[in-house]
Short mmCIF file of C-alpha atoms in Angstrom, two decimals:
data_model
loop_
_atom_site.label_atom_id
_atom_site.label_comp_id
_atom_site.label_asym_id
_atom_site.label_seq_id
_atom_site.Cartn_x
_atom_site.Cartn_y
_atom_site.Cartn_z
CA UNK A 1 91.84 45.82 -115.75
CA UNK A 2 95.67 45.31 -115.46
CA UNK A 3 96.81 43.30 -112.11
CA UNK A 4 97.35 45.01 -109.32
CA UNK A 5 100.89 45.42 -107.78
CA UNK A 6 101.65 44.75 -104.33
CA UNK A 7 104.09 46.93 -103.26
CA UNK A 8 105.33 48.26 -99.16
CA UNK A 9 106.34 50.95 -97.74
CA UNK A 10 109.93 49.99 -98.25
CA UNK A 11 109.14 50.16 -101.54
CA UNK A 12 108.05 53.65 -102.12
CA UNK A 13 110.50 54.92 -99.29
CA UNK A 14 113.48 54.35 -102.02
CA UNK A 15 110.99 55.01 -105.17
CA UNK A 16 110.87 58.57 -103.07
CA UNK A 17 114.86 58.55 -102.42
CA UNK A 18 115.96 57.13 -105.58
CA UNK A 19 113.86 56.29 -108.57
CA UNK A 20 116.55 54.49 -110.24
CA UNK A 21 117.57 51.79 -107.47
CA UNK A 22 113.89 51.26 -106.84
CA UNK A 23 113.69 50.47 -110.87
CA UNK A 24 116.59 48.12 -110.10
CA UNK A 25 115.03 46.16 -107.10
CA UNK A 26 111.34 46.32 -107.31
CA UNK A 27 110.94 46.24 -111.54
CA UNK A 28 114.11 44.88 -112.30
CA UNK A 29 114.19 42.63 -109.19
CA UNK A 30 117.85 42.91 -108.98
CA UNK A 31 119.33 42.11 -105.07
CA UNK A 32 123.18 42.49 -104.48
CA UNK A 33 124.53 38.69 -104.52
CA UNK A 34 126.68 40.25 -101.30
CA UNK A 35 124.44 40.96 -98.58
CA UNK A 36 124.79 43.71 -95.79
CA UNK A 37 126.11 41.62 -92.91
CA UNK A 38 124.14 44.15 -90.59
CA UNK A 39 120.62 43.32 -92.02
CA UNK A 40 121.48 39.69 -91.65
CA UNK A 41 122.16 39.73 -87.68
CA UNK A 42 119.17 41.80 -87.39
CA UNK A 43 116.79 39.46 -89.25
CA UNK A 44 118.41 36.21 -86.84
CA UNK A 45 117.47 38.53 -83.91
CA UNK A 46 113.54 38.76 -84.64
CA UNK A 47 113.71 35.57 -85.63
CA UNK A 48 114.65 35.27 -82.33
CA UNK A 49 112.35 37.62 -80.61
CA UNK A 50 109.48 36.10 -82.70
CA UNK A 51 110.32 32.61 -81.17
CA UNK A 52 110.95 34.43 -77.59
CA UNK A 53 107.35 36.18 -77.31
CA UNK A 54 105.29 33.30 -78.62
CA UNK A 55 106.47 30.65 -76.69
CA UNK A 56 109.38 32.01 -73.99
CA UNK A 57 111.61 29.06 -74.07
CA UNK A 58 114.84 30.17 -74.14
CA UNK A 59 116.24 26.46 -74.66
CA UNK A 60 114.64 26.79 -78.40
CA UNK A 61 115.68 30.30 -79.20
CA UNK A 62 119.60 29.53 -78.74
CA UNK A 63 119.06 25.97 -80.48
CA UNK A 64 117.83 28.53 -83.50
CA UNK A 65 121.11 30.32 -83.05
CA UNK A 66 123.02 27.18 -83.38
CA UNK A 67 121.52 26.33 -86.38
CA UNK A 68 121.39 29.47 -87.89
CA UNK A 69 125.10 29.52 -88.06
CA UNK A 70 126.25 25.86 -88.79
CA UNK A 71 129.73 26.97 -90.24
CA UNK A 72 130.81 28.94 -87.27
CA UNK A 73 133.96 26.81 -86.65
CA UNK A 74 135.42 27.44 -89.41
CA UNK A 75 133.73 31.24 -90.34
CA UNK A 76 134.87 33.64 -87.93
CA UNK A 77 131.99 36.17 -88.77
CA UNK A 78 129.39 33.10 -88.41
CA UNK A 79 131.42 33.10 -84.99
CA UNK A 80 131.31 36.36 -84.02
CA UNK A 81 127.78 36.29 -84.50
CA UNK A 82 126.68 33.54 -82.93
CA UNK A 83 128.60 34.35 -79.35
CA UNK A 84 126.54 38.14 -80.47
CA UNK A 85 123.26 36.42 -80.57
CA UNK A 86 123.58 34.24 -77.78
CA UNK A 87 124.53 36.24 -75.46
CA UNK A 88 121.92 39.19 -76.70
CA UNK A 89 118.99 36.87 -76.49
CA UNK A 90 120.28 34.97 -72.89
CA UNK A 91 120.76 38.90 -71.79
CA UNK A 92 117.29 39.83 -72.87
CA UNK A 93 114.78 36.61 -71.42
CA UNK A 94 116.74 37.67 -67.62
CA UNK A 95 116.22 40.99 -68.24
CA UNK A 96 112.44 40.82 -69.19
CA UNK A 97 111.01 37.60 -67.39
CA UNK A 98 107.71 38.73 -67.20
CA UNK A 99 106.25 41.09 -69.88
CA UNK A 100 103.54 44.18 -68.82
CA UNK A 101 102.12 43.90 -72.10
CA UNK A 102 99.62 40.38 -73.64
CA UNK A 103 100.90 39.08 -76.79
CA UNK A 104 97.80 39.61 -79.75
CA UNK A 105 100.07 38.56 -82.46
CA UNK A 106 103.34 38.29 -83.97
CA UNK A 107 104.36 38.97 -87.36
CA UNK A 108 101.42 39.91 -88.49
CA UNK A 109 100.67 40.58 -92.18
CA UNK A 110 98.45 42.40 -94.17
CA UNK A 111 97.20 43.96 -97.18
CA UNK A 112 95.07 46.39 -98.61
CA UNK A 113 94.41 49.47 -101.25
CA UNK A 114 96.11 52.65 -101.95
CA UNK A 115 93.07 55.24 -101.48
CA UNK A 116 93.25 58.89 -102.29
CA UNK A 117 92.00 60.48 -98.99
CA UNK A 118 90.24 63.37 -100.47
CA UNK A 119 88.36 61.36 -102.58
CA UNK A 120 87.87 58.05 -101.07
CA UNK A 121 88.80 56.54 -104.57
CA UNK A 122 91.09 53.49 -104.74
CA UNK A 123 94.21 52.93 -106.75
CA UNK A 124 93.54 50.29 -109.80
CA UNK A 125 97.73 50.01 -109.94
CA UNK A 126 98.94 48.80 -106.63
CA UNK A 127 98.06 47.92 -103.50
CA UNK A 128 100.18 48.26 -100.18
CA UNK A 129 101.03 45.02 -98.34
CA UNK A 130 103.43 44.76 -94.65
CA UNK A 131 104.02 43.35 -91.80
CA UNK A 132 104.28 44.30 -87.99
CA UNK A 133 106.73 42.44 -85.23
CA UNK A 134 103.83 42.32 -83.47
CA UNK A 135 100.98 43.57 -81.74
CA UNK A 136 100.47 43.40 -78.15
CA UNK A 137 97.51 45.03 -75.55
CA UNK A 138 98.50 46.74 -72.22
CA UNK A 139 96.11 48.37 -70.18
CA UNK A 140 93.63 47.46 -72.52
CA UNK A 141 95.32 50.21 -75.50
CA UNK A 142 96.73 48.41 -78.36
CA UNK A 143 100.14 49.03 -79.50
CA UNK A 144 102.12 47.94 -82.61
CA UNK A 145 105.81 45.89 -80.95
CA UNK A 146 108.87 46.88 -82.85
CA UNK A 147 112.16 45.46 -82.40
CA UNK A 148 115.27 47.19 -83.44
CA UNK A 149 118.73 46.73 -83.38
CA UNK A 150 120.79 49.02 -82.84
CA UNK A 151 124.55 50.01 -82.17
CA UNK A 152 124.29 52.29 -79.20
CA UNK A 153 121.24 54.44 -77.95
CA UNK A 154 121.42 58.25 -77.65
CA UNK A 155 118.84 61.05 -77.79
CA UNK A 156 119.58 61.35 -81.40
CA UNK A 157 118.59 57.79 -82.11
CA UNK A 158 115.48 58.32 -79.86
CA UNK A 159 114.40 61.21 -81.85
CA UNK A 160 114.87 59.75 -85.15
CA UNK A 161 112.22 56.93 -83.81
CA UNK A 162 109.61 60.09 -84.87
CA UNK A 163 110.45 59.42 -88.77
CA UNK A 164 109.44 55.95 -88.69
CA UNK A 165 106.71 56.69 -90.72
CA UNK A 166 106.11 53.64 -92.06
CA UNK A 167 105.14 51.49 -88.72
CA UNK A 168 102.91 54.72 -88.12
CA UNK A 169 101.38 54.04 -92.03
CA UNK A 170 100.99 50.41 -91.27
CA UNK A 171 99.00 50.97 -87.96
CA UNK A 172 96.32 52.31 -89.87
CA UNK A 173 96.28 49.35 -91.92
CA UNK A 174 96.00 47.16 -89.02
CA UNK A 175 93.22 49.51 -87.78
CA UNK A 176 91.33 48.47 -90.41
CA UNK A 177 91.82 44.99 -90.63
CA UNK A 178 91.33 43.99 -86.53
CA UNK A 179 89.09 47.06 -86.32
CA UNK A 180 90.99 47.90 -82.97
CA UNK A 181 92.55 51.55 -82.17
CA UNK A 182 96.27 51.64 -82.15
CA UNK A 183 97.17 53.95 -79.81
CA UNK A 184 100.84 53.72 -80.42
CA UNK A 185 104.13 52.00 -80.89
CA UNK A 186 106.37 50.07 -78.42
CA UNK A 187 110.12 50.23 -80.06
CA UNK A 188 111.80 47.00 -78.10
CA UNK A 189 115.52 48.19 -78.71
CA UNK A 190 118.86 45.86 -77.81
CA UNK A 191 121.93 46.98 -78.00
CA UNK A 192 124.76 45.51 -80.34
CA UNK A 193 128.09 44.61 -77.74
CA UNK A 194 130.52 46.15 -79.41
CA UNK A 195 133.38 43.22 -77.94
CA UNK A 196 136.04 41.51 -79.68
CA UNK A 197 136.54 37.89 -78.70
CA UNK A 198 140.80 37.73 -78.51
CA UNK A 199 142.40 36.34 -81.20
CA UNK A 200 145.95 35.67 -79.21
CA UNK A 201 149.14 35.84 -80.98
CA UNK A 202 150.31 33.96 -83.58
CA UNK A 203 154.18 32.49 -82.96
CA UNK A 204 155.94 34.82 -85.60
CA UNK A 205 153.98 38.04 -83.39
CA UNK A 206 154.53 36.75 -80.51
CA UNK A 207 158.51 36.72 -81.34
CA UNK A 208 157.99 40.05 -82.96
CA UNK A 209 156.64 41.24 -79.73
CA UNK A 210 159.55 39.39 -77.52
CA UNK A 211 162.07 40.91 -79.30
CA UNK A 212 160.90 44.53 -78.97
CA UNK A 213 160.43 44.25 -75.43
CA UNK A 214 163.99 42.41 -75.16
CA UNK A 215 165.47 45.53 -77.16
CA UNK A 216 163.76 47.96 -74.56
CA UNK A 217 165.00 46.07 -71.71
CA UNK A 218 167.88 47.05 -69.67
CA UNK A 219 168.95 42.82 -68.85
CA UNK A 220 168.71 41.65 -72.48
CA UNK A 221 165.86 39.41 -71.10
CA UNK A 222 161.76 38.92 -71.41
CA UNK A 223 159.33 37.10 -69.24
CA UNK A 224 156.33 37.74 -72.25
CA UNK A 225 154.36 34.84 -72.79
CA UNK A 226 152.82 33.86 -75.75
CA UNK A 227 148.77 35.35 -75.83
CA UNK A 228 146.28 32.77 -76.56
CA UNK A 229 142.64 32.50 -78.17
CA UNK A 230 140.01 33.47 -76.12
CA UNK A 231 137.95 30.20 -75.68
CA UNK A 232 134.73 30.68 -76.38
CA UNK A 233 133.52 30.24 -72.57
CA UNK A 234 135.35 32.82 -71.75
CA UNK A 235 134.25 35.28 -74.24
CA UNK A 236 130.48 34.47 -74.00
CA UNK A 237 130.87 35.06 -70.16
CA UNK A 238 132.44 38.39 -70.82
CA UNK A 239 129.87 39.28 -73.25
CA UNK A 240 126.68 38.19 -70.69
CA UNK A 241 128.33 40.54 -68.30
CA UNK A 242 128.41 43.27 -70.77
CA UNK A 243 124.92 42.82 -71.08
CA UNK A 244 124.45 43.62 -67.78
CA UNK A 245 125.12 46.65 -67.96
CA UNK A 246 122.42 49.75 -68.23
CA UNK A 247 121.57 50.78 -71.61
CA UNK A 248 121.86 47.50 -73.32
CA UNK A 249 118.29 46.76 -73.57
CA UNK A 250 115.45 49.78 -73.76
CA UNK A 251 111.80 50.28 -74.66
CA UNK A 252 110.53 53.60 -75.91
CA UNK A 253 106.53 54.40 -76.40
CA UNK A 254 105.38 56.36 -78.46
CA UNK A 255 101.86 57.70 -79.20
CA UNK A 256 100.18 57.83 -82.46
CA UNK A 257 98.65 61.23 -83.82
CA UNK A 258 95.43 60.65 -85.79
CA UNK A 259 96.40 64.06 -88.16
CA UNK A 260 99.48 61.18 -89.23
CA UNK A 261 97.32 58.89 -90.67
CA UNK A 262 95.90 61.79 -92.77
CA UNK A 263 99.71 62.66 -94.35
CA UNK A 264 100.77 59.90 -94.71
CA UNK A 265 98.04 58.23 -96.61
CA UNK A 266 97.80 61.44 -99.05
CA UNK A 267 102.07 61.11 -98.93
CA UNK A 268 101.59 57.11 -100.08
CA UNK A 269 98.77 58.73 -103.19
CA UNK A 270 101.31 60.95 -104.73
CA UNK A 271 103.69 59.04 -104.58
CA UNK A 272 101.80 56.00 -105.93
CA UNK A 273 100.70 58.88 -109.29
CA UNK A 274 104.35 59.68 -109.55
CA UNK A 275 105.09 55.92 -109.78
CA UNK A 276 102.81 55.32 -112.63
CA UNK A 277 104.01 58.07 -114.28
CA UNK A 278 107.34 56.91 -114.08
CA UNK A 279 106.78 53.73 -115.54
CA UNK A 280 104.15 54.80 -118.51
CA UNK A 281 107.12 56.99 -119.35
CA UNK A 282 110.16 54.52 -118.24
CA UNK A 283 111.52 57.53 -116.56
CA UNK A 284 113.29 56.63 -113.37
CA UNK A 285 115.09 59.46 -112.59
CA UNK A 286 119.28 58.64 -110.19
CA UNK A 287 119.39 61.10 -107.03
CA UNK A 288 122.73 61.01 -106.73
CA UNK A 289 122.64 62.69 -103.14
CA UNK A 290 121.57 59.27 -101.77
CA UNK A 291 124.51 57.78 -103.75
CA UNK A 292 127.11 57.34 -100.38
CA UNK A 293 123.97 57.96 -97.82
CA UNK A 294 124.97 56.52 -94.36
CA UNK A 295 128.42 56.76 -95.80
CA UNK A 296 128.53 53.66 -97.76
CA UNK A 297 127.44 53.18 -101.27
CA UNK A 298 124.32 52.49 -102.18
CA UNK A 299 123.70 48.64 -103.17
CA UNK A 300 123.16 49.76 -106.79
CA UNK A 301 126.05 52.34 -107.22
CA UNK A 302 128.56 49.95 -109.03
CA UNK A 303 125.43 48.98 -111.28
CA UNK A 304 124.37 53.04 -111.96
CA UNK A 305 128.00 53.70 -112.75
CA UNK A 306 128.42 51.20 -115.46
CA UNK A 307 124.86 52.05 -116.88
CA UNK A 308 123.56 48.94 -116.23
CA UNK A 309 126.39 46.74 -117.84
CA UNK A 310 124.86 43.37 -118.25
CA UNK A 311 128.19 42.37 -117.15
CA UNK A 312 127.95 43.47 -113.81
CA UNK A 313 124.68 42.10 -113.59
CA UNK A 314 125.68 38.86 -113.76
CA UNK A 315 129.08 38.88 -111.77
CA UNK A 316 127.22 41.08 -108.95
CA UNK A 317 123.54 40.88 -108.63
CA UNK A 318 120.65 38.20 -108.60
CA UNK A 319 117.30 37.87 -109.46
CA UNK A 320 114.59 37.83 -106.34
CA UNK A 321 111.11 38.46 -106.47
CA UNK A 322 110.56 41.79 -103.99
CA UNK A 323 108.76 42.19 -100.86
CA UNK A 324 110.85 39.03 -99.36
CA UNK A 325 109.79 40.06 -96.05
CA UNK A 326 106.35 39.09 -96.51
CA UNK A 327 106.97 35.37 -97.33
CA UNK A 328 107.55 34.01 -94.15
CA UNK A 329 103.73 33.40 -92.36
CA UNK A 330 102.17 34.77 -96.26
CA UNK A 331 100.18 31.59 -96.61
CA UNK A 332 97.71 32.52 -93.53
CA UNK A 333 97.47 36.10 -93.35
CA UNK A 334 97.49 37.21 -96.94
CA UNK A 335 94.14 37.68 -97.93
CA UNK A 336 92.99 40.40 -98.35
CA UNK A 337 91.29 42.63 -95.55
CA UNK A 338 89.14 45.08 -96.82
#
């Protein structure tokens, strides 16, 4: 029998948007050598909130964000996000100093087959593997914690919470692993400060400037003074206050359906034949309405549009084994459960 794959839910989420750019990452293994600056802040934070919930020491989470951007004097979007981290996570351990929830575990992993529901049989091509922020127990229900970032909360982002399908698939994994009931999700959501720390004025603006407002001026004359850097005390103080604002931080519940587990499962076996298919007949098929999705380009689009110049390949892309957000904790959870 040929070895099984491990595959995620990320996984068949773009194999179901885009055959092609899953080909490209998960067959391929091809990752952008440019990565999205967005992901990046948003791994340091649960790093962060990892490090927060096991142990609470806030001393150790900021000495993380130190090290996690070394070059920040001299890399002002290392900068921006290190005064962004700092004064998220400072923000967040005032704001929750005591939790209503028990910590079960964070980062948990796990892994286990693809089964057809109406037949009980199991797939002999892949199996799904994932992992959770964490999973916590409050008034004795278990719930799966999920931390997002995010740049401002609305009832539109709320709602879209609904389609996270995958956190919803992976609770029934965990199910069956812990043999607990999940009853539902907690979605731990902070807030990205949109602030600018001040840049000041060069001397060649700050002229510039002088001599405008001398022009304007009815004396010839100008009492503008030259605007300076915002030091970095200043701008982390402005940003803590920020966060002290409502809205910054905010926890939404929500309550699994046991009829999900049923979809979504059958969803995850269809997809998985369509898969196999796909590769028996190396058919992997562009949908070029996710092209400019979220009104960007997709990571591959520079790649589809040269038709896989080997070229571009080696100027843009790298090699990385997929499913890189497994590795971290792999060695003790990844057994398999069932």
């Amino acid at each position: 029998m040929s070895e099984l794959m491990t595959t995620t839910y990320s996984m068949w989420r773009l194999f179901r948007n885009c055959r092609m750019a899953c080909k490209w990452r998960y067959i391929d293994e091809l990752v952008p050598l440019e990565r999205d600056p967005n992901l990046a802040f948003g791994s340091v934070i649960h790093d962060c909130l990892e490090c927060w919930h096991g142990e609470r020491d806030l001393a150790k989470v900021l000495d993380h964000i130190d090290r996690t951007y070394p070059n920040r004097a001299q890399d002002d979007h290392q900068q921006a996000d290190w005064h962004l981290a700092r004064a998220m996570m400072s923000a967040y351990a005032e704001h929750y100093p005591a939790e209503a929830f028990e910590v079960v575990a964070l980062e948990k992993t796990f892994e286990g087959p693809i089964v057809n529901p109406a037949t009980g049989a199991t797939s002999r091509s892949f199996i799904l593997a994932g992992k959770v922020d964490g999973i916590v127990r409050q008034d004795g229900q278990y719930f799966l914690l999920e931390h997002k970032t995010a740049s401002q909360i609305d009832a539109s982002y709320l709602e879209r919470l609904w389609t996270d399908f995958q956190i919803i698939l992976y609770a029934w994994y965990l199910e069956q692993t812990l043999g607990i009931t999940v009853s539902g999700i907690i979605y731990n959501v902070l807030v990205k400060a949109k602030l600018r720390q001040g840049k000041g004025e060069t001397e060649a603006e700050f002229e510039a400037r002088r001599a405008e407002l001398i022009a304007k001026s009815k004396t010839g004359k100008s009492s503008a003074k030259r605007k300076l850097a915002e030091d970095d005390d200043t701008f982390q103080q402005r940003l803590q206050e920020k966060y002290l604002e409502p809205g910054m931080f905010h926890r939404e519940v929500l309550y699994i359906s046991r009829d999900q587990f049923e979809e979504l499962r059958a969803e995850l076996w269809e997809l998985s034949k369509a898969m196999l298919d796909a590769r028996r007949r190396n058919t992997f098929y562009r949908n070029t309405s996710y092209c400019f999705q979220y009104g960007r380009p997709c990571a591959y689009f520079q790649l589809c549009r040269s038709g896989g110049n080997p070229n571009v390949i080696e100027n843009h892309f790298q090699r990385i084994a997929p499913h890189e957000e497994l590795r971290d904790g792999a060695g003790e959870d990844a057994a398999p459960v069932f």
